[in-house]
Amino acid sequence: MRHDVAIVGAGMAGASLAAALAPHLRVVLIEAEERPGYHATGRSAAFWQETYGGPDVQPLTAASGAWLEREGFLSPRGALYIARFGEEARLDALREEFAANGVLLEERDRAELDAAVPGLRGHWVAGLAEPSCRDIDVAGLHALYLRAAARDGAELRCDSLLLSARRDGGVWRIETRSGPIEADRLVNAAGAWADEVASLAGVRPIGIAPLRRTMVPLLVDPPAAATMPLVEEIGGSFYFKPEAGGRIWLSPHDESPSPPCDAAPEELDVAIAIDRLEQAVDWRIVRHERPWAGLRSFAPDRIPVYGPDPVVPGFFWFAGQGGFGIQTAPAAAQIGAALLLGGTLPESVRSIDAARYAPDRFGG
Ligand SMILES: Cc1cc2nc3c(=O)[nH]c(=O)nc-3n(C[C@H](O)[C@H](O)[C@H](O)COP(=O)(O)OP(=O)(O)OC[C@H]3O[C@@H](n4cnc5c(N)ncnc54)[C@H](O)[C@@H]3O)c2cc1C
């Protein structure tokens, strides 16, 4: 059977787009792994935060938030940026950066920091709270998209690494490890492999760079209260958030360039994370649990890429979701589907300037 659209990659990007397209088009979702969600999607820190990713990403996060909240995928968390003595100006700069976007950011003094995060060391003197930050049920959201896509007839083919794609008479002839596929359009939702998939299809890569990010789960004493916010150092050198059983998930906020791969944590990054935590709080680390790492993939300007390739007809980019591909997925899928279906943007994303994310900004 010939498909209208073949989507490469069944992570959050491919699954959400498949769910949006399946009621209208014959969709096949091509996934290299045995199960979808094995790479970045299955390795996130699972939060939704409007300031994360910068002002150009915030409209996507905000537009996704209303739907995520309504459907029950978000739960209260709150975030707190913390600053050392002498770094208070960075908090002001963040506030100014988001002043036009209407994100509520509230100043916190030292006493308020103590109340929110008991055990903070003395050099943290000021903070900025972002009360709207939420936890996201990533697995639930991904599963919902896959179910919705399947219900509307999309076919998921796992174990189907794309090997090559050739456009011939207006049709993509795609070779995969599980056999050939034909489709009118080819969507690149391959995460860290986005440039590689473009090359396999004879399309010029954009320069989507995979950057490794490490997560370190720790059991701490005193146990982290479930009500503690996501705590982020204003200079971007670490963050941590509470998890079940008094644990925290800690990250050194690393961004190490990596080839696309099954990312694994480096011992040095884990050690750096723990050192930064110990400089931040007076907690005792009771147990190290198994760290993990994943690849966050960024376009050269760190803004996602949604839209048709400016040169090769029938090739559509849905890549560069960086560190915000979960929290922006609902809005991104609505935009991607509208562009592919040729309609106007639906109400939920109408105020977003979709041209901001078009691949032609990188030239032809
Ligand atoms: C440690 C960490 C923390 C994060 N925290 C957050 C967070 O708190 N909030 C948030 O919103 N985002 C977060 N992110 C970012 C988020 O996880 C990603 O933006 C998102 O998962 C990207 O989804 P994706 O579908 O583009 O990529 P992926 O999930 O990587 O999916 C791409 C898929 O394409 C498949 N593929 C690749 N090449 C081929 C091929 N040739 N043939 C067939 N299939 C192929 C891969 O197997 C893979 O399954 C985090 C990421 C990391 C690593």
CSV table of C-alpha atoms and ligand atoms in Angstrom, one decimal:
chain,number,residue,atom,x,y,z
A,1,MET,CA,0.0,0.0,0.0
A,2,ARG,CA,1.2,3.5,-0.8
A,3,HIS,CA,1.0,5.9,2.1
A,4,ASP,CA,0.3,9.6,2.0
A,5,VAL,CA,3.0,10.3,4.7
A,6,ALA,CA,5.9,8.3,6.1
A,7,ILE,CA,7.2,9.7,9.4
A,8,VAL,CA,10.7,8.6,10.4
A,9,GLY,CA,11.0,8.4,14.2
A,10,ALA,CA,8.3,7.3,16.7
A,11,GLY,CA,9.5,9.4,19.7
A,12,MET,CA,7.3,12.2,21.0
A,13,ALA,CA,7.7,14.2,17.8
A,14,GLY,CA,6.8,11.5,15.3
A,15,ALA,CA,4.0,10.0,17.5
A,16,SER,CA,2.3,13.4,18.2
A,17,LEU,CA,2.4,14.3,14.5
A,18,ALA,CA,1.1,10.9,13.5
A,19,ALA,CA,-1.9,11.3,15.9
A,20,ALA,CA,-2.7,14.7,14.4
A,21,LEU,CA,-2.4,13.5,10.7
A,22,ALA,CA,-4.0,10.0,11.0
A,23,PRO,CA,-7.6,11.2,10.9
A,24,HIS,CA,-6.9,12.8,7.5
A,25,LEU,CA,-4.1,10.8,5.8
A,26,ARG,CA,-2.7,7.3,5.4
A,27,VAL,CA,0.3,7.5,7.8
A,28,VAL,CA,3.1,5.0,8.4
A,29,LEU,CA,5.4,5.6,11.4
A,30,ILE,CA,8.9,4.1,10.8
A,31,GLU,CA,10.9,3.4,14.0
A,32,ALA,CA,14.4,1.9,14.1
A,33,GLU,CA,14.1,0.5,17.6
A,34,GLU,CA,12.1,-2.5,18.8
A,35,ARG,CA,9.9,-0.1,20.8
A,36,PRO,CA,9.1,3.6,20.3
A,37,GLY,CA,10.3,6.2,22.8
A,38,TYR,CA,13.6,4.5,23.5
A,39,HIS,CA,15.8,7.5,22.8
A,40,ALA,CA,15.3,11.2,24.0
A,41,THR,CA,11.6,10.8,24.7
A,42,GLY,CA,12.2,8.0,27.2
A,43,ARG,CA,15.0,9.9,29.0
A,44,SER,CA,13.6,13.3,29.8
A,45,ALA,CA,13.5,15.2,33.1
A,46,ALA,CA,9.7,15.4,32.6
A,47,PHE,CA,8.9,19.0,33.3
A,48,TRP,CA,7.0,21.7,31.6
A,49,GLN,CA,8.4,25.2,32.1
A,50,GLU,CA,7.7,28.3,30.1
A,51,THR,CA,11.1,29.9,30.5
A,52,TYR,CA,12.9,26.8,29.3
A,53,GLY,CA,14.2,27.1,25.8
A,54,GLY,CA,13.9,30.9,25.6
A,55,PRO,CA,11.3,33.4,24.4
A,56,ASP,CA,11.1,31.9,20.9
A,57,VAL,CA,10.1,28.5,22.3
A,58,GLN,CA,7.8,29.9,25.0
A,59,PRO,CA,4.7,30.4,22.7
A,60,LEU,CA,4.9,26.7,21.8
A,61,THR,CA,5.1,25.7,25.5
A,62,ALA,CA,2.3,28.0,26.5
A,63,ALA,CA,0.0,26.8,23.7
A,64,SER,CA,0.7,23.2,24.7
A,65,GLY,CA,0.1,23.9,28.4
A,66,ALA,CA,-3.6,24.5,28.3
A,67,TRP,CA,-4.3,21.2,26.5
A,68,LEU,CA,-1.8,19.2,28.6
A,69,GLU,CA,-3.5,20.6,31.8
A,70,ARG,CA,-7.0,19.8,30.6
A,71,GLU,CA,-6.1,16.3,29.6
A,72,GLY,CA,-4.5,15.6,33.0
A,73,PHE,CA,-0.8,15.3,31.9
A,74,LEU,CA,0.5,18.0,34.1
A,75,SER,CA,0.9,18.1,37.9
A,76,PRO,CA,2.0,20.9,40.2
A,77,ARG,CA,5.8,21.4,40.6
A,78,GLY,CA,6.9,25.1,40.5
A,79,ALA,CA,10.4,26.1,39.7
A,80,LEU,CA,12.9,28.2,41.5
A,81,TYR,CA,16.0,29.9,39.9
A,82,ILE,CA,18.6,30.5,42.6
A,83,ALA,CA,21.5,33.0,42.5
A,84,ARG,CA,24.7,33.5,44.5
A,85,PHE,CA,25.7,36.8,45.9
A,86,GLY,CA,26.8,39.0,43.0
A,87,GLU,CA,24.7,37.2,40.5
A,88,GLU,CA,21.3,38.8,41.2
A,89,ALA,CA,21.5,40.7,37.9
A,90,ARG,CA,21.0,37.5,36.1
A,91,LEU,CA,17.7,37.0,37.7
A,92,ASP,CA,16.6,40.5,36.6
A,93,ALA,CA,17.8,39.7,33.1
A,94,LEU,CA,15.7,36.5,33.0
A,95,ARG,CA,12.7,38.5,34.1
A,96,GLU,CA,13.2,41.1,31.5
A,97,GLU,CA,13.7,38.5,28.8
A,98,PHE,CA,10.2,37.1,29.4
A,99,ALA,CA,8.5,40.4,30.3
A,100,ALA,CA,6.8,40.6,26.9
A,101,ASN,CA,5.7,36.9,27.0
A,102,GLY,CA,3.6,37.3,30.2
A,103,VAL,CA,5.3,34.6,32.2
A,104,LEU,CA,4.8,35.1,35.9
A,105,LEU,CA,8.2,35.3,37.6
A,106,GLU,CA,8.3,36.3,41.3
A,107,GLU,CA,11.3,37.5,43.4
A,108,ARG,CA,12.3,35.4,46.4
A,109,ASP,CA,14.6,36.5,49.2
A,110,ARG,CA,16.8,34.3,51.3
A,111,ALA,CA,14.2,33.4,53.9
A,112,GLU,CA,11.8,32.3,51.1
A,113,LEU,CA,14.6,30.2,49.6
A,114,ASP,CA,15.1,28.5,53.0
A,115,ALA,CA,11.4,27.7,53.2
A,116,ALA,CA,11.3,26.2,49.7
A,117,VAL,CA,14.6,24.3,49.8
A,118,PRO,CA,15.7,23.5,53.3
A,119,GLY,CA,19.5,23.0,53.5
A,120,LEU,CA,20.6,25.5,50.8
A,121,ARG,CA,24.1,26.7,51.6
A,122,GLY,CA,24.7,30.3,52.7
A,123,HIS,CA,25.9,31.8,49.4
A,124,TRP,CA,22.5,31.5,47.7
A,125,VAL,CA,21.0,34.9,48.4
A,126,ALA,CA,18.2,35.5,45.9
A,127,GLY,CA,15.8,33.6,43.8
A,128,LEU,CA,13.1,33.9,41.1
A,129,ALA,CA,10.1,31.6,41.3
A,130,GLU,CA,8.2,30.4,38.3
A,131,PRO,CA,5.0,29.0,39.9
A,132,SER,CA,3.5,27.8,36.7
A,133,CYS,CA,6.2,25.1,36.1
A,134,ARG,CA,4.7,21.6,36.1
A,135,ASP,CA,5.7,17.9,36.0
A,136,ILE,CA,4.6,16.1,32.8
A,137,ASP,CA,3.5,12.5,32.5
A,138,VAL,CA,5.8,11.8,29.5
A,139,ALA,CA,5.1,8.1,29.1
A,140,GLY,CA,1.3,8.7,29.4
A,141,LEU,CA,1.4,11.4,26.7
A,142,HIS,CA,3.5,9.4,24.3
A,143,ALA,CA,1.2,6.4,24.8
A,144,LEU,CA,-1.8,8.5,24.2
A,145,TYR,CA,-0.4,9.8,20.9
A,146,LEU,CA,0.5,6.3,19.7
A,147,ARG,CA,-2.9,4.9,20.6
A,148,ALA,CA,-4.7,7.8,18.9
A,149,ALA,CA,-2.6,7.4,15.8
A,150,ALA,CA,-3.3,3.6,15.7
A,151,ARG,CA,-7.0,4.1,16.3
A,152,ASP,CA,-7.2,6.4,13.2
A,153,GLY,CA,-5.4,3.9,11.1
A,154,ALA,CA,-1.7,4.9,11.3
A,155,GLU,CA,0.7,2.0,11.0
A,156,LEU,CA,3.6,1.7,13.4
A,157,ARG,CA,6.6,-0.2,12.1
A,158,CYS,CA,9.2,-0.9,14.7
A,159,ASP,CA,12.6,-2.5,14.0
A,160,SER,CA,12.5,-0.6,10.7
A,161,LEU,CA,15.7,1.4,10.5
A,162,LEU,CA,15.4,3.7,7.4
A,163,LEU,CA,18.3,2.8,5.1
A,164,SER,CA,17.6,5.0,2.1
A,165,ALA,CA,14.9,7.1,0.5
A,166,ARG,CA,14.7,8.1,-3.2
A,167,ARG,CA,12.1,10.4,-4.8
A,168,ASP,CA,10.9,8.9,-8.0
A,169,GLY,CA,8.0,10.3,-10.0
A,170,GLY,CA,6.6,12.2,-7.0
A,171,VAL,CA,6.8,9.2,-4.7
A,172,TRP,CA,9.3,8.4,-2.0
A,173,ARG,CA,10.7,4.9,-2.4
A,174,ILE,CA,12.0,4.1,1.1
A,175,GLU,CA,14.1,1.1,2.0
A,176,THR,CA,14.0,0.0,5.6
A,177,ARG,CA,15.4,-2.9,7.5
A,178,SER,CA,11.9,-4.5,7.5
A,179,GLY,CA,11.2,-3.9,3.8
A,180,PRO,CA,10.3,-1.2,1.3
A,181,ILE,CA,7.7,1.5,1.9
A,182,GLU,CA,6.2,4.0,-0.6
A,183,ALA,CA,4.8,7.4,0.5
A,184,ASP,CA,4.0,10.7,-1.1
A,185,ARG,CA,5.7,12.6,1.6
A,186,LEU,CA,8.6,11.9,4.0
A,187,VAL,CA,8.7,13.5,7.5
A,188,ASN,CA,12.0,13.7,9.3
A,189,ALA,CA,11.2,13.3,13.0
A,190,ALA,CA,14.4,11.4,13.7
A,191,GLY,CA,15.6,13.4,16.7
A,192,ALA,CA,19.4,13.1,17.0
A,193,TRP,CA,19.5,11.4,13.6
A,194,ALA,CA,17.7,14.2,11.8
A,195,ASP,CA,20.7,15.2,9.7
A,196,GLU,CA,21.6,11.6,9.0
A,197,VAL,CA,18.0,10.8,7.7
A,198,ALA,CA,18.1,14.0,5.5
A,199,SER,CA,21.4,12.8,4.0
A,200,LEU,CA,19.9,9.3,3.4
A,201,ALA,CA,17.1,11.0,1.5
A,202,GLY,CA,19.4,13.2,-0.6
A,203,VAL,CA,18.4,16.3,1.3
A,204,ARG,CA,21.0,18.8,2.5
A,205,PRO,CA,21.4,18.6,6.3
A,206,ILE,CA,20.6,21.7,8.4
A,207,GLY,CA,23.2,21.1,11.1
A,208,ILE,CA,21.0,19.6,13.8
A,209,ALA,CA,23.5,18.9,16.7
A,210,PRO,CA,22.9,16.2,19.3
A,211,LEU,CA,24.1,17.3,22.7
A,212,ARG,CA,24.3,14.8,25.6
A,213,ARG,CA,22.5,15.6,28.9
A,214,THR,CA,23.1,13.5,32.0
A,215,MET,CA,20.5,12.8,34.8
A,216,VAL,CA,21.6,11.5,38.2
A,217,PRO,CA,19.0,10.0,40.5
A,218,LEU,CA,20.0,10.2,44.2
A,219,LEU,CA,18.5,9.2,47.5
A,220,VAL,CA,19.3,12.1,49.9
A,221,ASP,CA,19.0,12.8,53.6
A,222,PRO,CA,16.9,14.6,54.6
A,223,PRO,CA,14.6,13.0,52.0
A,224,ALA,CA,13.5,15.6,49.3
A,225,ALA,CA,10.0,16.8,50.1
A,226,ALA,CA,7.6,16.0,47.2
A,227,THR,CA,6.5,19.7,47.4
A,228,MET,CA,10.0,21.0,46.6
A,229,PRO,CA,10.2,23.0,43.4
A,230,LEU,CA,12.5,22.3,40.4
A,231,VAL,CA,15.6,24.1,41.5
A,232,GLU,CA,17.8,25.7,38.8
A,233,GLU,CA,21.1,27.5,39.2
A,234,ILE,CA,20.6,30.8,37.3
A,235,GLY,CA,23.9,30.4,35.5
A,236,GLY,CA,22.8,27.0,34.1
A,237,SER,CA,25.3,24.8,35.9
A,238,PHE,CA,22.8,22.3,37.5
A,239,TYR,CA,19.2,21.6,38.3
A,240,PHE,CA,17.4,19.1,40.5
A,241,LYS,CA,13.8,18.2,41.3
A,242,PRO,CA,12.2,15.8,43.8
A,243,GLU,CA,11.1,12.4,42.8
A,244,ALA,CA,9.2,9.6,44.5
A,245,GLY,CA,10.5,8.2,47.8
A,246,GLY,CA,12.5,11.3,48.8
A,247,ARG,CA,14.9,11.0,45.8
A,248,ILE,CA,16.0,13.8,43.6
A,249,TRP,CA,16.8,13.8,39.9
A,250,LEU,CA,20.0,15.9,39.4
A,251,SER,CA,21.5,17.2,36.2
A,252,PRO,CA,24.8,19.1,35.7
A,253,HIS,CA,23.1,20.7,32.7
A,254,ASP,CA,25.7,19.3,30.4
A,255,GLU,CA,25.6,19.8,26.7
A,256,SER,CA,28.4,17.6,25.3
A,257,PRO,CA,28.5,17.2,21.5
A,258,SER,CA,27.9,13.6,20.5
A,259,PRO,CA,27.3,11.6,17.4
A,260,PRO,CA,23.7,10.2,17.2
A,261,CYS,CA,23.8,7.1,19.4
A,262,ASP,CA,22.4,5.2,22.4
A,263,ALA,CA,23.7,7.8,24.8
A,264,ALA,CA,25.2,6.7,28.1
A,265,PRO,CA,26.3,8.8,31.0
A,266,GLU,CA,30.0,9.6,31.5
A,267,GLU,CA,31.5,9.1,35.0
A,268,LEU,CA,32.9,12.6,34.9
A,269,ASP,CA,29.6,14.3,34.3
A,270,VAL,CA,28.0,12.3,37.2
A,271,ALA,CA,30.9,13.4,39.4
A,272,ILE,CA,30.5,17.0,38.3
A,273,ALA,CA,26.7,16.9,39.0
A,274,ILE,CA,27.3,15.6,42.6
A,275,ASP,CA,30.0,18.1,43.3
A,276,ARG,CA,27.7,20.9,42.2
A,277,LEU,CA,24.9,19.6,44.4
A,278,GLU,CA,27.2,19.3,47.4
A,279,GLN,CA,28.2,23.0,46.9
A,280,ALA,CA,24.6,23.9,46.7
A,281,VAL,CA,23.0,22.1,49.7
A,282,ASP,CA,24.1,20.5,52.9
A,283,TRP,CA,22.3,17.2,52.3
A,284,ARG,CA,23.9,13.8,52.7
A,285,ILE,CA,23.8,11.5,49.7
A,286,VAL,CA,22.5,8.1,50.9
A,287,ARG,CA,22.5,6.2,47.7
A,288,HIS,CA,23.5,6.7,44.1
A,289,GLU,CA,21.0,5.2,41.7
A,290,ARG,CA,21.6,4.4,38.0
A,291,PRO,CA,22.3,7.6,36.1
A,292,TRP,CA,21.2,7.9,32.5
A,293,ALA,CA,21.9,10.2,29.5
A,294,GLY,CA,20.0,11.3,26.4
A,295,LEU,CA,20.6,13.4,23.4
A,296,ARG,CA,18.9,16.8,23.0
A,297,SER,CA,19.1,17.9,19.4
A,298,PHE,CA,19.4,21.5,18.4
A,299,ALA,CA,19.3,23.5,15.2
A,300,PRO,CA,22.1,26.1,14.8
A,301,ASP,CA,19.9,28.8,16.3
A,302,ARG,CA,18.4,26.4,19.0
A,303,ILE,CA,14.9,27.0,17.7
A,304,PRO,CA,12.9,24.0,16.4
A,305,VAL,CA,12.5,23.3,12.7
A,306,TYR,CA,9.0,22.5,11.3
A,307,GLY,CA,8.2,22.8,7.7
A,308,PRO,CA,8.9,21.7,4.1
A,309,ASP,CA,12.5,21.5,2.9
A,310,PRO,CA,13.0,24.6,0.7
A,311,VAL,CA,14.7,22.5,-2.0
A,312,VAL,CA,13.5,18.9,-2.1
A,313,PRO,CA,9.8,18.6,-2.7
A,314,GLY,CA,7.9,16.2,-0.4
A,315,PHE,CA,10.5,16.3,2.4
A,316,PHE,CA,9.3,17.8,5.7
A,317,TRP,CA,11.4,18.7,8.7
A,318,PHE,CA,10.1,18.1,12.2
A,319,ALA,CA,13.3,18.3,14.2
A,320,GLY,CA,15.5,20.2,16.6
A,321,GLN,CA,13.2,19.8,19.6
A,322,GLY,CA,16.1,20.4,21.9
A,323,GLY,CA,15.3,20.2,25.6
A,324,PHE,CA,11.7,21.1,25.2
A,325,GLY,CA,10.3,18.5,22.8
A,326,ILE,CA,7.9,17.1,25.4
A,327,GLN,CA,6.4,20.3,26.7
A,328,THR,CA,6.0,21.7,23.1
A,329,ALA,CA,4.7,18.5,21.5
A,330,PRO,CA,0.9,19.3,21.4
A,331,ALA,CA,1.4,22.8,19.7
A,332,ALA,CA,4.2,21.5,17.5
A,333,ALA,CA,2.0,18.7,16.2
A,334,GLN,CA,-0.9,21.0,15.5
A,335,ILE,CA,1.5,23.3,13.5
A,336,GLY,CA,3.1,20.4,11.7
A,337,ALA,CA,-0.2,18.9,10.7
A,338,ALA,CA,-1.6,22.2,9.5
A,339,LEU,CA,1.4,22.8,7.3
A,340,LEU,CA,1.2,19.2,5.9
A,341,LEU,CA,-2.6,19.3,5.4
A,342,GLY,CA,-2.4,22.8,3.8
A,343,GLY,CA,-5.0,24.3,6.1
A,344,THR,CA,-4.9,27.3,8.4
A,345,LEU,CA,-3.5,26.9,11.9
A,346,PRO,CA,-6.1,25.7,14.4
A,347,GLU,CA,-7.4,28.1,17.1
A,348,SER,CA,-5.0,26.7,19.8
A,349,VAL,CA,-1.9,27.8,17.9
A,350,ARG,CA,-3.3,30.5,15.7
A,351,SER,CA,-1.3,33.3,17.5
A,352,ILE,CA,2.0,31.5,16.8
A,353,ASP,CA,4.2,32.7,14.0
A,354,ALA,CA,4.8,29.3,12.3
A,355,ALA,CA,7.2,30.9,9.8
A,356,ARG,CA,9.6,31.5,12.7
A,357,TYR,CA,10.3,27.7,12.7
A,358,ALA,CA,10.5,27.2,8.9
A,359,PRO,CA,13.6,25.4,7.6
A,360,ASP,CA,14.1,28.0,4.9
A,361,ARG,CA,15.7,30.3,7.5
A,362,PHE,CA,18.8,28.2,6.9
A,363,GLY,CA,18.9,29.0,3.2
A,364,GLY,CA,18.2,26.6,0.3
B,1,LIG,C1,18.1,14.2,29.9
B,1,LIG,C2,17.0,14.9,29.1
B,1,LIG,C3,16.1,15.7,29.8
B,1,LIG,C4,15.0,16.3,29.1
B,1,LIG,N1,14.1,17.0,29.8
B,1,LIG,C5,13.0,17.5,29.1
B,1,LIG,C6,11.9,18.1,29.9
B,1,LIG,O1,11.9,18.1,31.1
B,1,LIG,N2,10.9,18.6,29.2
B,1,LIG,C7,10.9,18.6,27.8
B,1,LIG,O2,9.9,19.1,27.2
B,1,LIG,N3,11.9,18.0,27.1
B,1,LIG,C8,12.9,17.4,27.7
B,1,LIG,N4,13.9,16.8,27.0
B,1,LIG,C9,13.9,16.9,25.6
B,1,LIG,C10,12.9,15.9,25.0
B,1,LIG,O3,13.2,14.6,25.6
B,1,LIG,C11,13.2,15.8,23.5
B,1,LIG,O4,13.1,17.1,22.9
B,1,LIG,C12,12.1,14.9,22.8
B,1,LIG,O5,12.1,13.7,23.4
B,1,LIG,C13,12.5,14.7,21.3
B,1,LIG,O6,11.6,13.8,20.7
B,1,LIG,P1,11.9,13.3,19.3
B,1,LIG,O7,10.8,12.4,19.0
B,1,LIG,O8,12.3,14.4,18.4
B,1,LIG,O9,13.3,12.4,19.5
B,1,LIG,P2,13.5,10.9,20.0
B,1,LIG,O10,12.6,10.5,21.1
B,1,LIG,O11,14.9,10.7,20.1
B,1,LIG,O12,12.9,10.1,18.8
B,1,LIG,C14,13.5,10.0,17.5
B,1,LIG,C15,13.3,8.6,17.0
B,1,LIG,O13,13.8,8.5,15.7
B,1,LIG,C16,14.2,7.1,15.5
B,1,LIG,N5,15.1,7.1,14.3
B,1,LIG,C17,16.3,7.7,14.2
B,1,LIG,N6,16.9,7.4,13.0
B,1,LIG,C18,16.0,6.5,12.4
B,1,LIG,C19,16.1,5.8,11.1
B,1,LIG,N7,17.1,6.0,10.3
B,1,LIG,N8,15.1,5.0,10.9
B,1,LIG,C20,14.0,4.8,11.7
B,1,LIG,N9,13.9,5.5,12.9
B,1,LIG,C21,14.9,6.3,13.2
B,1,LIG,C22,15.0,6.8,16.8
B,1,LIG,O14,15.1,5.4,17.0
B,1,LIG,C23,14.1,7.5,17.8
B,1,LIG,O15,13.2,6.6,18.4
B,1,LIG,C24,15.0,16.2,27.7
B,1,LIG,C25,15.9,15.4,27.0
B,1,LIG,C26,16.9,14.8,27.7
B,1,LIG,C27,17.9,13.9,27.0
